[in-house]
mmCIF file of C-alpha atoms in Angstrom:
data_model
loop_
_atom_site.group_PDB
_atom_site.id
_atom_site.type_symbol
_atom_site.label_atom_id
_atom_site.label_comp_id
_atom_site.label_asym_id
_atom_site.label_seq_id
_atom_site.Cartn_x
_atom_site.Cartn_y
_atom_site.Cartn_z
ATOM 1 C CA ALA A 1 0.000 0.000 0.000
ATOM 2 C CA GLN A 2 1.154 3.503 -0.691
ATOM 3 C CA SER A 3 2.392 5.499 2.273
ATOM 4 C CA VAL A 4 4.220 8.677 3.119
ATOM 5 C CA SER A 5 6.119 9.145 6.354
ATOM 6 C CA GLN A 6 7.642 12.249 7.848
ATOM 7 C CA HIS A 7 10.404 11.755 10.367
ATOM 8 C CA ASN A 8 10.123 14.871 12.444
ATOM 9 C CA HIS A 9 6.940 15.809 14.231
ATOM 10 C CA HIS A 10 8.159 19.093 15.644
ATOM 11 C CA VAL A 11 11.232 21.098 14.707
ATOM 12 C CA ILE A 12 12.367 24.249 16.481
ATOM 13 C CA LEU A 13 14.954 26.502 14.849
ATOM 14 C CA SER A 14 16.341 29.972 15.266
ATOM 15 C CA GLU A 15 16.099 32.467 12.434
ATOM 16 C CA ALA A 16 18.783 32.045 9.771
ATOM 17 C CA ALA A 17 19.284 28.374 10.624
ATOM 18 C CA SER A 18 19.129 25.830 7.834
ATOM 19 C CA LEU A 19 16.166 23.507 7.523
ATOM 20 C CA GLU A 20 15.775 19.952 6.327
ATOM 21 C CA LEU A 21 12.535 18.047 6.823
ATOM 22 C CA GLY A 22 12.514 14.372 6.016
ATOM 23 C CA CYS A 23 9.950 12.585 3.891
ATOM 24 C CA ASN A 24 9.980 8.965 2.760
ATOM 25 C CA TYR A 25 7.458 7.361 0.477
ATOM 26 C CA SER A 26 6.435 3.853 -0.372
ATOM 27 C CA TYR A 27 4.723 3.411 -3.712
ATOM 28 C CA GLY A 28 4.541 0.538 -6.109
ATOM 29 C CA GLY A 29 4.882 2.512 -9.317
ATOM 30 C CA THR A 30 5.271 6.007 -10.636
ATOM 31 C CA VAL A 31 4.735 8.608 -7.993
ATOM 32 C CA ASN A 32 4.242 12.347 -7.987
ATOM 33 C CA LEU A 33 5.440 14.054 -4.827
ATOM 34 C CA PHE A 34 4.436 17.322 -3.216
ATOM 35 C CA TRP A 35 5.207 19.493 -0.235
ATOM 36 C CA TYR A 36 2.418 21.622 1.164
ATOM 37 C CA VAL A 37 2.542 24.283 3.868
ATOM 38 C CA GLN A 38 -0.224 25.196 6.288
ATOM 39 C CA TYR A 39 0.181 28.511 8.096
ATOM 40 C CA PRO A 40 -1.690 28.871 11.397
ATOM 41 C CA GLY A 41 -5.424 29.066 10.798
ATOM 42 C CA GLN A 42 -5.100 28.697 7.024
ATOM 43 C CA HIS A 43 -5.597 25.966 4.468
ATOM 44 C CA LEU A 44 -2.832 23.968 2.802
ATOM 45 C CA GLN A 45 -0.893 25.617 0.004
ATOM 46 C CA LEU A 46 1.503 24.060 -2.459
ATOM 47 C CA LEU A 47 5.213 24.691 -1.846
ATOM 48 C CA LEU A 48 6.653 22.567 -4.622
ATOM 49 C CA LYS A 49 6.096 19.414 -6.645
ATOM 50 C CA TYR A 50 8.061 16.707 -8.389
ATOM 51 C CA PHE A 51 6.710 14.847 -11.394
ATOM 52 C CA SER A 52 9.764 13.846 -13.406
ATOM 53 C CA GLY A 53 13.051 15.203 -14.735
ATOM 54 C CA ASP A 54 15.487 17.156 -12.575
ATOM 55 C CA PRO A 55 15.338 15.583 -9.102
ATOM 56 C CA LEU A 56 16.094 18.918 -7.463
ATOM 57 C CA VAL A 57 12.962 21.018 -7.529
ATOM 58 C CA LYS A 58 12.608 24.588 -6.401
ATOM 59 C CA GLY A 59 9.458 26.013 -4.926
ATOM 60 C CA ILE A 60 8.153 29.235 -3.525
ATOM 61 C CA LYS A 61 9.710 31.234 -0.687
ATOM 62 C CA GLY A 62 13.187 29.768 -1.177
ATOM 63 C CA PHE A 63 12.245 26.145 -0.494
ATOM 64 C CA GLU A 64 13.632 23.247 -2.478
ATOM 65 C CA ALA A 65 13.384 19.473 -2.326
ATOM 66 C CA GLU A 66 15.420 16.641 -3.727
ATOM 67 C CA PHE A 67 13.934 13.417 -5.033
ATOM 68 C CA ILE A 68 16.292 10.516 -4.331
ATOM 69 C CA LYS A 69 14.778 7.424 -5.873
ATOM 70 C CA SER A 70 17.286 5.000 -4.345
ATOM 71 C CA LYS A 71 16.388 6.220 -0.861
ATOM 72 C CA PHE A 72 12.670 6.683 -1.520
ATOM 73 C CA SER A 73 13.092 10.173 -0.098
ATOM 74 C CA PHE A 74 11.868 13.663 -0.927
ATOM 75 C CA ASN A 75 13.341 15.912 1.750
ATOM 76 C CA LEU A 76 12.458 19.580 1.995
ATOM 77 C CA ARG A 77 15.231 22.133 2.516
ATOM 78 C CA LYS A 78 15.722 25.834 3.025
ATOM 79 C CA PRO A 79 19.165 27.396 3.610
ATOM 80 C CA SER A 80 17.997 30.121 5.992
ATOM 81 C CA VAL A 81 14.612 30.097 7.697
ATOM 82 C CA GLN A 82 12.631 33.128 8.760
ATOM 83 C CA TRP A 83 10.142 33.644 11.555
ATOM 84 C CA SER A 84 7.394 33.743 8.914
ATOM 85 C CA ASP A 85 8.199 30.134 7.979
ATOM 86 C CA THR A 86 6.564 28.973 11.203
ATOM 87 C CA ALA A 87 3.900 26.568 9.953
ATOM 88 C CA GLU A 88 3.030 22.948 9.494
ATOM 89 C CA TYR A 89 4.564 21.153 6.532
ATOM 90 C CA PHE A 90 3.069 18.143 4.803
ATOM 91 C CA CYS A 91 4.645 15.772 2.359
ATOM 92 C CA ALA A 92 2.225 14.025 -0.007
ATOM 93 C CA GLY A 93 2.303 11.564 -2.840
ATOM 94 C CA ASN A 94 -0.078 10.794 -5.703
ATOM 95 C CA THR A 95 -0.241 7.686 -7.781
ATOM 96 C CA ASN A 96 -1.120 7.819 -11.469
ATOM 97 C CA ALA A 97 -4.704 7.162 -10.423
ATOM 98 C CA GLY A 98 -4.796 10.540 -8.699
ATOM 99 C CA LYS A 99 -5.388 9.231 -5.186
ATOM 100 C CA SER A 100 -3.228 10.995 -2.654
ATOM 101 C CA THR A 101 -1.599 10.102 0.642
ATOM 102 C CA PHE A 102 -0.319 12.658 3.148
ATOM 103 C CA GLY A 103 2.291 12.352 5.838
ATOM 104 C CA ASP A 104 1.389 13.259 9.415
ATOM 105 C CA GLY A 105 3.008 16.655 9.090
ATOM 106 C CA THR A 106 5.933 18.444 10.706
ATOM 107 C CA THR A 107 5.372 21.515 12.830
ATOM 108 C CA LEU A 108 8.143 24.045 12.344
ATOM 109 C CA THR A 109 8.628 26.767 14.928
ATOM 110 C CA VAL A 110 11.149 29.487 14.088
ATOM 111 C CA LYS A 111 12.307 31.607 16.991
ATOM 112 C CA PRO A 112 12.978 35.276 16.150
ATOM 113 C CA ASN B 1 -11.506 32.968 -9.109
ATOM 114 C CA ALA B 2 -12.945 31.780 -5.812
ATOM 115 C CA GLY B 3 -11.099 28.440 -5.954
ATOM 116 C CA VAL B 4 -12.483 25.904 -3.482
ATOM 117 C CA THR B 5 -15.258 27.183 -1.229
ATOM 118 C CA GLN B 6 -16.417 25.337 1.873
ATOM 119 C CA THR B 7 -19.422 26.104 4.032
ATOM 120 C CA PRO B 8 -19.961 26.385 6.906
ATOM 121 C CA LYS B 9 -16.677 27.425 8.511
ATOM 122 C CA PHE B 10 -17.727 26.332 11.985
ATOM 123 C CA ARG B 11 -20.469 24.086 13.293
ATOM 124 C CA ILE B 12 -21.436 22.450 16.560
ATOM 125 C CA LEU B 13 -23.626 19.361 16.408
ATOM 126 C CA LYS B 14 -25.249 17.191 19.002
ATOM 127 C CA ILE B 15 -24.616 13.453 18.971
ATOM 128 C CA GLY B 16 -26.950 11.755 16.502
ATOM 129 C CA GLN B 17 -27.666 14.846 14.422
ATOM 130 C CA SER B 18 -26.962 14.938 10.728
ATOM 131 C CA MET B 19 -25.512 17.613 8.517
ATOM 132 C CA THR B 20 -23.984 18.253 5.112
ATOM 133 C CA LEU B 21 -20.685 20.005 4.572
ATOM 134 C CA GLN B 22 -20.742 21.853 1.286
ATOM 135 C CA CYS B 23 -17.839 22.133 -1.140
ATOM 136 C CA THR B 24 -17.780 23.781 -4.525
ATOM 137 C CA GLN B 25 -14.975 24.623 -6.929
ATOM 138 C CA ASP B 26 -14.928 26.866 -9.973
ATOM 139 C CA MET B 27 -11.734 25.635 -11.627
ATOM 140 C CA ASN B 28 -13.354 22.851 -13.662
ATOM 141 C CA HIS B 29 -11.260 20.284 -11.804
ATOM 142 C CA ASN B 30 -12.239 16.698 -12.362
ATOM 143 C CA TYR B 31 -10.904 15.319 -9.083
ATOM 144 C CA MET B 32 -12.294 16.305 -5.703
ATOM 145 C CA TYR B 33 -11.393 15.103 -2.211
ATOM 146 C CA TRP B 34 -12.557 15.229 1.370
ATOM 147 C CA TYR B 35 -10.058 15.005 4.214
ATOM 148 C CA ARG B 36 -10.257 15.231 7.944
ATOM 149 C CA GLN B 37 -7.415 16.690 9.951
ATOM 150 C CA ASP B 38 -7.044 15.722 13.582
ATOM 151 C CA PRO B 39 -4.347 17.303 15.782
ATOM 152 C CA GLY B 40 -0.955 15.735 15.090
ATOM 153 C CA MET B 41 -2.471 13.195 12.715
ATOM 154 C CA GLY B 42 -2.070 14.829 9.326
ATOM 155 C CA LEU B 43 -4.762 14.536 6.700
ATOM 156 C CA LYS B 44 -6.789 11.405 6.273
ATOM 157 C CA LEU B 45 -8.691 10.873 3.039
ATOM 158 C CA ILE B 46 -12.400 10.238 3.614
ATOM 159 C CA TYR B 47 -13.780 10.041 0.057
ATOM 160 C CA TYR B 48 -12.719 11.203 -3.334
ATOM 161 C CA SER B 49 -14.268 11.595 -6.749
ATOM 162 C CA VAL B 50 -12.672 11.338 -10.182
ATOM 163 C CA GLY B 51 -15.555 13.016 -11.941
ATOM 164 C CA ALA B 52 -19.280 13.681 -11.840
ATOM 165 C CA GLY B 53 -21.199 10.577 -10.871
ATOM 166 C CA ILE B 54 -18.133 8.693 -9.603
ATOM 167 C CA THR B 55 -17.042 8.466 -5.983
ATOM 168 C CA ASP B 56 -14.773 6.137 -4.065
ATOM 169 C CA LYS B 57 -13.789 5.479 -0.479
ATOM 170 C CA GLY B 58 -10.603 6.777 1.000
ATOM 171 C CA GLU B 59 -8.836 5.734 4.160
ATOM 172 C CA VAL B 60 -11.543 6.632 6.730
ATOM 173 C CA PRO B 61 -14.992 6.541 5.037
ATOM 174 C CA ASN B 62 -17.089 5.079 7.867
ATOM 175 C CA GLY B 63 -19.820 7.408 9.084
ATOM 176 C CA TYR B 64 -19.755 9.579 5.956
ATOM 177 C CA ASN B 65 -21.396 9.708 2.563
ATOM 178 C CA VAL B 66 -20.727 11.771 -0.536
ATOM 179 C CA SER B 67 -22.262 12.482 -3.894
ATOM 180 C CA ARG B 68 -20.974 14.156 -7.037
ATOM 181 C CA SER B 69 -23.871 15.140 -9.252
ATOM 182 C CA THR B 70 -21.954 17.992 -10.902
ATOM 183 C CA THR B 71 -18.312 18.773 -11.623
ATOM 184 C CA GLU B 72 -18.428 21.745 -9.267
ATOM 185 C CA ASP B 73 -20.014 20.315 -6.117
ATOM 186 C CA PHE B 74 -18.911 17.560 -3.758
ATOM 187 C CA PRO B 75 -20.940 17.594 -0.527
ATOM 188 C CA LEU B 76 -20.013 15.447 2.468
ATOM 189 C CA ARG B 77 -22.815 14.112 4.643
ATOM 190 C CA LEU B 78 -22.692 12.965 8.243
ATOM 191 C CA GLU B 79 -25.811 10.919 9.006
ATOM 192 C CA LEU B 80 -25.447 10.210 12.728
ATOM 193 C CA ALA B 81 -22.852 12.498 14.238
ATOM 194 C CA ALA B 82 -20.507 10.931 16.787
ATOM 195 C CA PRO B 83 -17.878 12.579 19.030
ATOM 196 C CA SER B 84 -15.154 10.778 17.064
ATOM 197 C CA GLN B 85 -16.088 12.912 14.062
ATOM 198 C CA THR B 86 -14.998 16.100 15.802
ATOM 199 C CA SER B 87 -12.322 17.370 13.462
ATOM 200 C CA VAL B 88 -11.398 19.930 10.839
ATOM 201 C CA TYR B 89 -12.618 18.948 7.402
ATOM 202 C CA PHE B 90 -10.905 20.065 4.218
ATOM 203 C CA CYS B 91 -12.209 19.798 0.705
ATOM 204 C CA ALA B 92 -9.742 19.859 -2.169
ATOM 205 C CA SER B 93 -9.771 19.624 -5.929
ATOM 206 C CA SER B 94 -7.259 18.992 -8.664
ATOM 207 C CA TYR B 95 -6.976 18.433 -12.388
ATOM 208 C CA PHE B 96 -5.801 15.015 -13.362
ATOM 209 C CA GLN B 97 -5.352 13.526 -16.786
ATOM 210 C CA GLY B 98 -3.027 10.583 -17.294
ATOM 211 C CA ALA B 99 0.436 11.560 -16.150
ATOM 212 C CA ASN B 100 -0.581 15.200 -15.761
ATOM 213 C CA ASN B 101 -1.182 15.012 -12.050
ATOM 214 C CA GLN B 102 -1.603 18.528 -10.778
ATOM 215 C CA PRO B 103 -1.416 19.536 -7.102
ATOM 216 C CA GLN B 104 -4.520 19.926 -5.038
ATOM 217 C CA HIS B 105 -6.207 23.202 -4.191
ATOM 218 C CA PHE B 106 -7.705 23.322 -0.721
ATOM 219 C CA GLY B 107 -10.665 25.081 0.812
ATOM 220 C CA ASP B 108 -10.417 26.972 4.090
ATOM 221 C CA GLY B 109 -11.836 24.085 6.097
ATOM 222 C CA THR B 110 -14.858 23.404 8.284
ATOM 223 C CA ARG B 111 -14.263 23.093 12.013
ATOM 224 C CA LEU B 112 -16.842 20.641 13.333
ATOM 225 C CA SER B 113 -17.478 19.803 16.978
ATOM 226 C CA ILE B 114 -19.787 17.005 18.090
ATOM 227 C CA LEU B 115 -21.020 17.312 21.674
#
């Protein structure tokens, strides 16, 4: 069965620190991968997506993620976080049938 | 564009009551989804639809029903509300065609409490 797992439930960083959030997936075939962000009190918004091609994808607000097929990973990174990055981050995967699976989310708190 | 619109935003129900959560999208997306989000549990897929007239169960369908009579609307019905259904419900939609699997657009959510 398809699954997505996120390693960190809660991450606390100081401003300007670097960020890496782990995501591993388990899918039987072709998979499309996404990272979404949910700011407090808001709905989920797309950060970035990977369909095919260059395994390093860049998203909005300086985020990027790298698809490593051999490790079944799609980790999210940002070189220098800001206080405004405080949010919950979800990794998700879609099969070719369009059905999606979300990880449990990682809460990021950035201290000013 | 309005995107994905959910109503109501908040609702309190008594145990055993029924209600319908409304969801409509104006992006002509073929796929629509209902999720529930419990604290620290991420999003769990309740039902989804690949087009008008077609629905399918997700991970946690028990206690819910859906219908998709039009492309735009995908209401979620709770027939006999139970405390375990207290949650935040998100509707989402996306365009999907073959390998063109676009990301989902989410509504603002419905916060539902069952007392």
